[in-house]
XYZ file of C-alpha atoms in Angstrom:
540
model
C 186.771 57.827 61.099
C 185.801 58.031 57.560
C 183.250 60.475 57.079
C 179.018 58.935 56.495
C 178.226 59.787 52.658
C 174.483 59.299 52.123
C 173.862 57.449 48.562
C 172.924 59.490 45.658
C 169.741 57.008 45.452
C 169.260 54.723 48.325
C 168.076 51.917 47.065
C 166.492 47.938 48.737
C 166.028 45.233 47.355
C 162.295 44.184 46.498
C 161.762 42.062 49.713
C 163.687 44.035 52.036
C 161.593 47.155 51.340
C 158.569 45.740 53.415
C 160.651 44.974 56.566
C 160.765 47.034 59.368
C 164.018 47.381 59.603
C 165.330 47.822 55.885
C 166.443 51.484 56.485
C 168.785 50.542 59.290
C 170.625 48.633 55.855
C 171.150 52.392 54.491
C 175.030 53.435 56.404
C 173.785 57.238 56.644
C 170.153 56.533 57.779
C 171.876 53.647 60.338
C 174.688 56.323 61.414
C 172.387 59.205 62.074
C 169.557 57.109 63.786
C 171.497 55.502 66.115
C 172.761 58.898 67.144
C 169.072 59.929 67.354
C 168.866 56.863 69.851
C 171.658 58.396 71.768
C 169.977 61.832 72.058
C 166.718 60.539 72.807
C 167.853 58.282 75.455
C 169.809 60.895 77.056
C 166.535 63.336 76.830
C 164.627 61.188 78.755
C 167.314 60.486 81.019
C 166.900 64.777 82.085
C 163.293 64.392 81.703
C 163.349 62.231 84.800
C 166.194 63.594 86.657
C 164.314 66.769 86.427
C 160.857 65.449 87.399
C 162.526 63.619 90.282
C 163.915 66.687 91.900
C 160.398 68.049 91.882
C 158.650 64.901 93.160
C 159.300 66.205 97.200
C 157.820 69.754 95.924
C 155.049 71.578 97.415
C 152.122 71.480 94.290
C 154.330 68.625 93.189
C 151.294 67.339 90.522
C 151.801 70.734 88.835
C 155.529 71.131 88.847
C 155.978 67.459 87.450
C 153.773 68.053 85.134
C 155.013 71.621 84.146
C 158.740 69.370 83.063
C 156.549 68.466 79.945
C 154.970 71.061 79.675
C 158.611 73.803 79.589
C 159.623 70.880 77.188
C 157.044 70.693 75.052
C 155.737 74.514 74.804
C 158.757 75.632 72.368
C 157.764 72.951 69.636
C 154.560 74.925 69.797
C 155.840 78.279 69.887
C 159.037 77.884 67.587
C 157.466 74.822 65.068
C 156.754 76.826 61.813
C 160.056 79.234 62.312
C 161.712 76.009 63.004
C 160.280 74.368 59.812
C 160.902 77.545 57.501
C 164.506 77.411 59.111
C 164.839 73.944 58.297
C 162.956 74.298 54.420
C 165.680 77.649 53.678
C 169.064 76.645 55.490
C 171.578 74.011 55.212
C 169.886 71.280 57.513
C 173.293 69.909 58.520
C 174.785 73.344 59.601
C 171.870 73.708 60.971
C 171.383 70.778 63.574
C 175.115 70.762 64.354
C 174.631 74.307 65.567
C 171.422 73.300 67.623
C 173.182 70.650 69.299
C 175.920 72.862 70.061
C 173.887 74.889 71.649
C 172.003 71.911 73.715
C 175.089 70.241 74.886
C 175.852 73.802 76.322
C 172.457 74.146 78.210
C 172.873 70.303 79.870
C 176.869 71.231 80.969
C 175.263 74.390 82.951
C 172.309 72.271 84.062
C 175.086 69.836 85.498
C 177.471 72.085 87.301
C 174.324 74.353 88.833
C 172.543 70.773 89.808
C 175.730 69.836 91.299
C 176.368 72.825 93.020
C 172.559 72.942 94.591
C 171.982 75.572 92.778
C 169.094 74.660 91.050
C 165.476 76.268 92.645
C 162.314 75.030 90.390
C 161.896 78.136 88.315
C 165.600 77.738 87.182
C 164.729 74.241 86.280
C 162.275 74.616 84.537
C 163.237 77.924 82.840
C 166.555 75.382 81.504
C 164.177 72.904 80.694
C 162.536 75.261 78.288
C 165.710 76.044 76.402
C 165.754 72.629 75.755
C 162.972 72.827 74.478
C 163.977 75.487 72.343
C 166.821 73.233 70.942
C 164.405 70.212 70.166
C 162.095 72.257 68.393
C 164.907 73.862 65.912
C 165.922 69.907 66.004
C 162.612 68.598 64.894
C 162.062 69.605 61.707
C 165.385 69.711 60.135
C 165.830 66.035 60.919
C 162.456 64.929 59.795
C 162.649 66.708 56.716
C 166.504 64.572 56.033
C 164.625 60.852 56.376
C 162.980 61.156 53.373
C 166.481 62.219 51.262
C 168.105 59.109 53.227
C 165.460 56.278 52.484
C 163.685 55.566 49.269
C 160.142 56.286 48.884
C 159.163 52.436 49.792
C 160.584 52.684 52.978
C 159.146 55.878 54.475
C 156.644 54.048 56.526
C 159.830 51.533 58.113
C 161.711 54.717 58.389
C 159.235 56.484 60.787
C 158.385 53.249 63.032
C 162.378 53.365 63.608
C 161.599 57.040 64.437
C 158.782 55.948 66.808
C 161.327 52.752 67.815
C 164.133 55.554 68.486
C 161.939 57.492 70.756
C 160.373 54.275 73.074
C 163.499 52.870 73.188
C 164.989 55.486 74.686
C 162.113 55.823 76.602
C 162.858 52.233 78.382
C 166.523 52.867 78.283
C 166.826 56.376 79.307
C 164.654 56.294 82.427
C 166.069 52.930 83.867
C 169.118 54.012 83.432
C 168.318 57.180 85.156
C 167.129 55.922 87.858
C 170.138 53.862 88.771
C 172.260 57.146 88.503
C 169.685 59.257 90.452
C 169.706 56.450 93.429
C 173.070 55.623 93.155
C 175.509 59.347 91.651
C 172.554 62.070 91.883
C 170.353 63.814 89.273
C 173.399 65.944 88.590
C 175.214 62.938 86.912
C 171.954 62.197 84.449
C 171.958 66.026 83.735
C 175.733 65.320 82.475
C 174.562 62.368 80.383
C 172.298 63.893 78.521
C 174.698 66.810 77.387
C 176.879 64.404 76.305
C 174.587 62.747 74.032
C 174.036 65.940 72.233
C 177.515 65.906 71.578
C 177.517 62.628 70.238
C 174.851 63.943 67.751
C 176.180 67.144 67.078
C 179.798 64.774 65.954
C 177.832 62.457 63.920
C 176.226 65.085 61.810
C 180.103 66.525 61.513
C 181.052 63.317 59.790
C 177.872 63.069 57.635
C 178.399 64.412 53.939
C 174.844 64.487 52.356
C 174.944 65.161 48.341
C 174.329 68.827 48.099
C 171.316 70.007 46.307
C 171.614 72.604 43.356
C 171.465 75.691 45.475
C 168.425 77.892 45.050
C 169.105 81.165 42.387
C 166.940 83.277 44.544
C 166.287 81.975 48.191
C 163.212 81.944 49.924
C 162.752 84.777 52.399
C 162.478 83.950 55.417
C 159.301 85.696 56.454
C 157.877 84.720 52.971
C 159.045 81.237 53.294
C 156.820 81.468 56.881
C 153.414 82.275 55.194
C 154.390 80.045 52.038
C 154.190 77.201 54.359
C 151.152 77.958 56.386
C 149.489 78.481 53.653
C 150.028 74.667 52.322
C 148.347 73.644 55.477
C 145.768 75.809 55.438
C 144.723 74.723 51.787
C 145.385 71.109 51.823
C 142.787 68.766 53.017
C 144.711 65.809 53.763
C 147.359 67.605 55.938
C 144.784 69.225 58.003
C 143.123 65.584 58.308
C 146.485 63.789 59.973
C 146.627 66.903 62.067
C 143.393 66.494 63.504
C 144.320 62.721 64.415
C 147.318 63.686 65.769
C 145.560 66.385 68.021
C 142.408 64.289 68.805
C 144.919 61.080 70.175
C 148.037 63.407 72.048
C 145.850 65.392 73.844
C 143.746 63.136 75.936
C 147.043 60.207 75.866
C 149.141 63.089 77.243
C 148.029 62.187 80.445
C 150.040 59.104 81.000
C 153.208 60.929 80.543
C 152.527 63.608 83.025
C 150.756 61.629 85.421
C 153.037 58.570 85.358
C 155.547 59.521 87.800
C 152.895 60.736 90.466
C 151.042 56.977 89.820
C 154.266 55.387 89.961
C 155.342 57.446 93.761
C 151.899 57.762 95.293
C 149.260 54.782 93.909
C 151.966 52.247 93.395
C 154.603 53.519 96.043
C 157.841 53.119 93.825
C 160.855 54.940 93.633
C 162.684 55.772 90.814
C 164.263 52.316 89.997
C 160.269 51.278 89.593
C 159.500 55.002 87.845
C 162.091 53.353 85.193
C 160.341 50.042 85.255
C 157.118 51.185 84.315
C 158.704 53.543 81.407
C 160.784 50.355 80.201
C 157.425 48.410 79.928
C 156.188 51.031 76.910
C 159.180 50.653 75.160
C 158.695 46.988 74.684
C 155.515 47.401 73.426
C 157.039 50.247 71.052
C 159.908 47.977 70.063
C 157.239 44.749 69.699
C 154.953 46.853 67.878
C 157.724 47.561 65.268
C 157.996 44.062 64.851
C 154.532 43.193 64.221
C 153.368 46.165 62.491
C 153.939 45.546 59.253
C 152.124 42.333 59.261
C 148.769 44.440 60.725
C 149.366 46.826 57.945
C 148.993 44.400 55.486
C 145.194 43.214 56.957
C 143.644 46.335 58.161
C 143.953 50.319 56.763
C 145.809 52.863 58.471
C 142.606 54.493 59.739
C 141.454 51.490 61.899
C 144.805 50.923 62.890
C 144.362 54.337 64.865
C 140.806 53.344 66.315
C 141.816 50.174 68.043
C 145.252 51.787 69.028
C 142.878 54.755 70.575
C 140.379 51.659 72.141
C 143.679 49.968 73.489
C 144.765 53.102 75.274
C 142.276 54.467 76.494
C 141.570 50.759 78.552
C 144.985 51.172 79.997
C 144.697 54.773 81.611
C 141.405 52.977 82.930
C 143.248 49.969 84.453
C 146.114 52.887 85.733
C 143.203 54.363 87.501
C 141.353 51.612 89.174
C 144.117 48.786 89.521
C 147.049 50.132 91.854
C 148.592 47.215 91.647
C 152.662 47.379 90.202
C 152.655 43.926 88.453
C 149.567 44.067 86.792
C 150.038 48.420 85.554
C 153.495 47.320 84.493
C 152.178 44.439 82.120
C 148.950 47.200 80.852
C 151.980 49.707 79.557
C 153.072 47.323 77.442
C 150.317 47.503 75.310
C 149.879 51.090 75.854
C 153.340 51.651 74.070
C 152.347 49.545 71.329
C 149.606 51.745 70.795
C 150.919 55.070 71.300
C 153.941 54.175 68.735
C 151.141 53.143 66.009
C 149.328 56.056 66.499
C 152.755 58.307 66.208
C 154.470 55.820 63.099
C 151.165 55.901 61.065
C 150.691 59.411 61.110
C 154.335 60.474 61.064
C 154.571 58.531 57.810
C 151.479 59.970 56.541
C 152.787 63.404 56.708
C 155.903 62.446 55.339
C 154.945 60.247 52.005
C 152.173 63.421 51.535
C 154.337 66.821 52.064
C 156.177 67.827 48.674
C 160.032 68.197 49.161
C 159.932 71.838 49.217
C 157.515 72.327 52.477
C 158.401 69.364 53.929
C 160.433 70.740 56.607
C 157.221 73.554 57.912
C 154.725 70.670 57.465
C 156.266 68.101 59.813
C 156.899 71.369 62.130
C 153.030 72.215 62.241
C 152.904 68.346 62.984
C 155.428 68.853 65.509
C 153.225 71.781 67.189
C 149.742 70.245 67.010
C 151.700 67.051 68.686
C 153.839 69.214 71.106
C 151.256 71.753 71.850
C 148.872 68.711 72.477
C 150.988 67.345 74.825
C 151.970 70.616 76.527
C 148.647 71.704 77.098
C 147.450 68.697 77.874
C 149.749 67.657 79.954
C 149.154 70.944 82.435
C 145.327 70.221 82.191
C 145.567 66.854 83.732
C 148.156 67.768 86.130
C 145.953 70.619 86.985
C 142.888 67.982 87.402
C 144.544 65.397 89.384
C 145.800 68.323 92.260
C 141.848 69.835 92.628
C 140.442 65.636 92.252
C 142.645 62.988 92.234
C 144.854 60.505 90.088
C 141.988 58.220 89.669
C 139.667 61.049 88.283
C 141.954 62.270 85.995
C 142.786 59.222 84.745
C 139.429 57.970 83.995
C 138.231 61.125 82.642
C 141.579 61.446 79.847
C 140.598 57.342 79.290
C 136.581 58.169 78.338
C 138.335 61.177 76.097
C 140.685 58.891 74.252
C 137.666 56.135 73.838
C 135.491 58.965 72.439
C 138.204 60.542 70.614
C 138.917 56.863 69.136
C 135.184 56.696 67.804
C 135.729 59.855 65.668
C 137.773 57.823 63.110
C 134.601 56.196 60.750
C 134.039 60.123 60.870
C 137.547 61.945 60.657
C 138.971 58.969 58.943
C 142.795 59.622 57.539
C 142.173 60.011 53.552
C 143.503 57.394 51.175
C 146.837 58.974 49.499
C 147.971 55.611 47.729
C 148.295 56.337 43.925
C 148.687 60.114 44.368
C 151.651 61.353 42.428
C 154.210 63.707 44.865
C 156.921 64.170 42.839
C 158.121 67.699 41.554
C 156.257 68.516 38.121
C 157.578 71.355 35.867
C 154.904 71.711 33.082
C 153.593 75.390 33.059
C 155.464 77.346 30.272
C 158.358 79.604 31.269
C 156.215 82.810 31.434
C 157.820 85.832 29.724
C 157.286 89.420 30.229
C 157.629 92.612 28.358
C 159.640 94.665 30.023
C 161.059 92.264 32.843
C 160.197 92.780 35.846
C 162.391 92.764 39.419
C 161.958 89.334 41.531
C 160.261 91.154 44.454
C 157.549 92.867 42.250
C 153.956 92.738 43.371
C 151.383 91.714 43.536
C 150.821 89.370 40.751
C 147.495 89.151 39.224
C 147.167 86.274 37.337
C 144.135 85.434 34.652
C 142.987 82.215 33.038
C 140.369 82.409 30.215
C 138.171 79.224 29.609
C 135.803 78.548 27.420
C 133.143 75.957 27.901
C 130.735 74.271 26.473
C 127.567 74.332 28.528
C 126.700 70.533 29.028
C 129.889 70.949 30.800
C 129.670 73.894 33.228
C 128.772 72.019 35.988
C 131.267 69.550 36.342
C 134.268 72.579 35.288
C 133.325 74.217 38.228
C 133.700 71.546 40.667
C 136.825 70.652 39.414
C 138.227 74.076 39.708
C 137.408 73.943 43.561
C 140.528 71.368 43.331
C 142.353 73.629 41.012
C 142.343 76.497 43.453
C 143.209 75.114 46.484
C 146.453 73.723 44.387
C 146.937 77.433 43.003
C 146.735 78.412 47.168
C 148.760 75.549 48.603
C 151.330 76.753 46.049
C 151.649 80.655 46.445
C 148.446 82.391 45.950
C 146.704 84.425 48.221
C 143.182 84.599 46.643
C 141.742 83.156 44.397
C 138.256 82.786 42.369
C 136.088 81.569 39.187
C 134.337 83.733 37.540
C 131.596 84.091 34.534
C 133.015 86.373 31.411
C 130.200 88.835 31.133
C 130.821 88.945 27.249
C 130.856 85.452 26.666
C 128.167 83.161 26.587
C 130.207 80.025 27.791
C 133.836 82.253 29.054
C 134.875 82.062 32.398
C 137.695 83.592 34.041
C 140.401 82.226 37.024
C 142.024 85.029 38.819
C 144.756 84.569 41.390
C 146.948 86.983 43.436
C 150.190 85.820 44.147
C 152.692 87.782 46.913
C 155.608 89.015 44.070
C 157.155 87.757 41.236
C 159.850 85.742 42.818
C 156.556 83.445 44.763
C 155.193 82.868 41.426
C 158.240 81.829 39.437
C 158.513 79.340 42.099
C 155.198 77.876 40.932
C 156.621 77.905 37.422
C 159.895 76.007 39.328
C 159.100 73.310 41.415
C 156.156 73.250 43.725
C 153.867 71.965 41.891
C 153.894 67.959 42.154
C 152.080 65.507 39.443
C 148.829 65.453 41.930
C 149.077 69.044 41.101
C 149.062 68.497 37.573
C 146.515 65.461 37.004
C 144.214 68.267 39.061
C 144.701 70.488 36.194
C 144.464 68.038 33.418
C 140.919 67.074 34.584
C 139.623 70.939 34.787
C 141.541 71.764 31.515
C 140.120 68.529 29.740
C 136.183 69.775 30.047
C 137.190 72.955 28.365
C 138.336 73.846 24.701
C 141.547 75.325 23.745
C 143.187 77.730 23.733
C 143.837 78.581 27.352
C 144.634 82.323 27.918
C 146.969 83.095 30.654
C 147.486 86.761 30.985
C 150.260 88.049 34.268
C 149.360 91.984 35.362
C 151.696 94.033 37.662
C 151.078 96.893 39.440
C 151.986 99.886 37.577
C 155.531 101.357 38.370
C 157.611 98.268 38.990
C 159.046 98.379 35.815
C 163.339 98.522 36.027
């Protein structure tokens, strides 16, 4: 087959860009997604098969529960080495090697399932190194969409992603429980490592356009602290992340607690375990289908409340209805939701993360939305063995209605307008003698003057100016008054080396970054003095 080139500059045309499935036009984007599909569908398929086997367990509501939670527990651990991974190596290489390594876990899960050699600790201890493959997975692929879609399609781009997963999600579990009834949980576990394989030969055929390889590459350790640095400084990042948090943890308890409601309130087996999964992927598919069109009449922000309002009335009607007809039909909206929740905020982080830390900012996405789910997950389980399903139910549905009332407060912050691409306009800085790439610390001073009608207003808009200088490589920073000036005042910065500062100079900061600066630099009068100061004894 011939090999799947991505375009230089994918491009749509004008109408197609607002339909939700324009991306799926791009051959790369198509290739890789569908191959997603396989991988997801094949996940869920072992997510079942696993929970299944543990269904006839003693402490079975922790056990089941404990399948998400050795799933989900690596994103959290591994997310921001998985993102700095992602953000310094050759994403390809990278995710063929991961799902290498998965299709090697699921083979050993097969032939030890199918030898009944599986006890629950093994499972689960397999299970996690599963985990450890989706986590290095995450990342790397979320940080490709963007390089295989343009700009304009983002948001379409990460409602296939939610599409991808809820799909597979109605796909995956009927399907596995048809094999689990009819072949054994061994066969699903066999599946599944063949659909890593199927992604791992996809990526083999992909050739992406290489990008101009760094002079000096990011250290890995350094790359680790640039990134959680962005997130600690950036206000809208840390916004979505609360969202994200505030909606997985209490809607975590549907996934964990399903396959308990579906056994012991509705008593179904595993063909009607599949059922009720199937019903949220129609609403995930159907809400792909009508989202644009609610996009277009309400903002993103009260898109989450009602989503969170929707929810949270169908863990209610899973708690106090145990009827199957009538909690297949509530699921259907409950997948709707939970895929606008995930698309909006997916897309969010994606259209506001810069190129260069877009890998570790999806993966702190990917842990607050993992750990959320991990943690959450065991604290429902954990509430429905000393309660019931019922009271755990109705206690995560008054979270996710109170959690849902927290958006007029937390609302996600309006990004339209603001400028993300790569700016280069600080001078090439050049010093006398030159000075090795790892020296450091760098000190580095800017001398303003003022006039005083204006002092005010200069030092609010140098808040903004140092939390750019700090999403970008500092480690402190501060304003100060010059002592021998009547209307001087001084910026001073630390930044790690050399090296993290000529990356400033390079390529992190985006136009955002630089209308910031315009605005402070406009209320003052030129010149600007930038002075750079090295500790002593670094000279070559």
């Amino acid at each position: 087959m011939p090999p799947v080139s991505a375009a230089p500059t994918p491009t749509a045309h004008p109408e197609a860009s607002g339909s939700a499935w324009a991306p799926l036009r791009i051959a790369a984007f198509r290739s890789l997604w569908l191959a997603v599909l396989a991988s997801n569908v094949g996940t869920w398929m072992q997510t079942v098969g696993a929970q299944w086997l543990l269904v006839d367990q003693p402490n079975a509501p922790t056990l089941v529960s404990l399948v998400q939670t050795a799933s989900m527990l690596p994103v959290l651990l591994l997310a921001l080495p998985a993102g700095a991974l992602a953000d310094t190596l050759d994403r390809r290489r990278l995710l063929i090697g991961v799902q290498s390594f998965l299709a090697a876990v699921g083979v050993l899960l097969t032939a030890l399932t199918a030898a009944d050699r599986m006890p629950p600790a093994l499972l689960l201890t397999l299970t996690f190194a599963l985990g450890v493959g989706q986590a290095l997975t995450l990342p790397a692929w979320q940080a490709v969409i963007p390089e295989l879609v343009p700009r304009e399609q983002i948001v379409s781009a990460a409602a296939l992603g939610s599409v991808s997963v809820n799909l597979a999600r109605s796909v995956g579990p009927a399907v596995a429980g048809v094999l689990v009834a009819q072949a054994g949980v061994a066969v699903v576990f066999a599946v599944n490592a063949v659909s890593f394989a199927i992604f791992a030969l996809v990526l083999l055929r992909w050739r992406p356009e290489r990008r101009a390889a760094d002079a000096t590459p990011e250290r890995f350790t350094a790359a680790l602290r640039a990134g959680g640095r962005y997130v600690r400084h950036s206000p809208v990042v840390r916004r979505i992340l609360l969202r994200a948090g505030l909606f997985v943890v209490p809607g975590s308890a549907l996934w964990a607690l399903l396959p308990l409601v579906a056994s012991r309130r509705l008593g179904l087996g595993s063909g009607g375990y599949g059922l009720l999964l199937a019903a949220l992927g129609v609403g995930a598919v159907a809400g792909a289908l009508v989202l644009p069109r609610i996009r277009r009449s309400i903002s993103s922000s009260q898109l989450l409340a009602v989503a969170g309002v929707v929810y949270a009335g169908v863990l209610l009607i899973l708690a106090l209805v145990p009827v199957p007809a009538l909690a297949t039909a509530a699921l259907v909206p409950a997948g709707l939701a939970w895929m606008t929740v995930m698309s909006t905020i997916n897309a969010a982080m994606q259209l506001f993360l810069p190129g260069w830390v877009r890998a570790r900012g999806l993966s702190v996405y990917q842990m607050v939305f993992a750990g959320g789910q991990a943690l959450g997950a065991l604290a429902w389980g954990a509430l429905g063995e000393l309660t019931s399903l019922v009271v755990a139910l109705g206690v995560a549905a008054v979270v996710m209605a109170g959690c849902a009332l927290t958006v007029p407060l937390w609302p996600l912050r309006d990004t339209r307008g603001v400028n993300r691409d790569p700016a280069i306009y600080w001078p090439e800085p050049h010093l006398t003698p030159e000075r090795a790439p790892g020296a450091g610390p760098v000190l580095v001073t800017v001398s303003y003057t003022v006039a005083p009608e204006r002092h005010d207003a200069f030092v609010e808009a140098m808040r903004a100016v140092g939390r750019s200088r700090r999403r970008t490589g500092a480690v402190r920073w501060g304003l100060f008054r010059a002592g021998e000036r009547a209307n001087g005042f001084v910026e001073v910065y630390q930044v790690p080396s050399w090296e993290e500062h000529l990356r400033q100079h390079g390529g992190r900061l985006t136009g955002a970054d630089q209308a910031i600066e315009d605005r402070a630099r406009a209320l003052a009068e030129e010149p600007v003095r930038v002075n750079h100061l090295l500790p002593t004894g670094d000279e070559d």
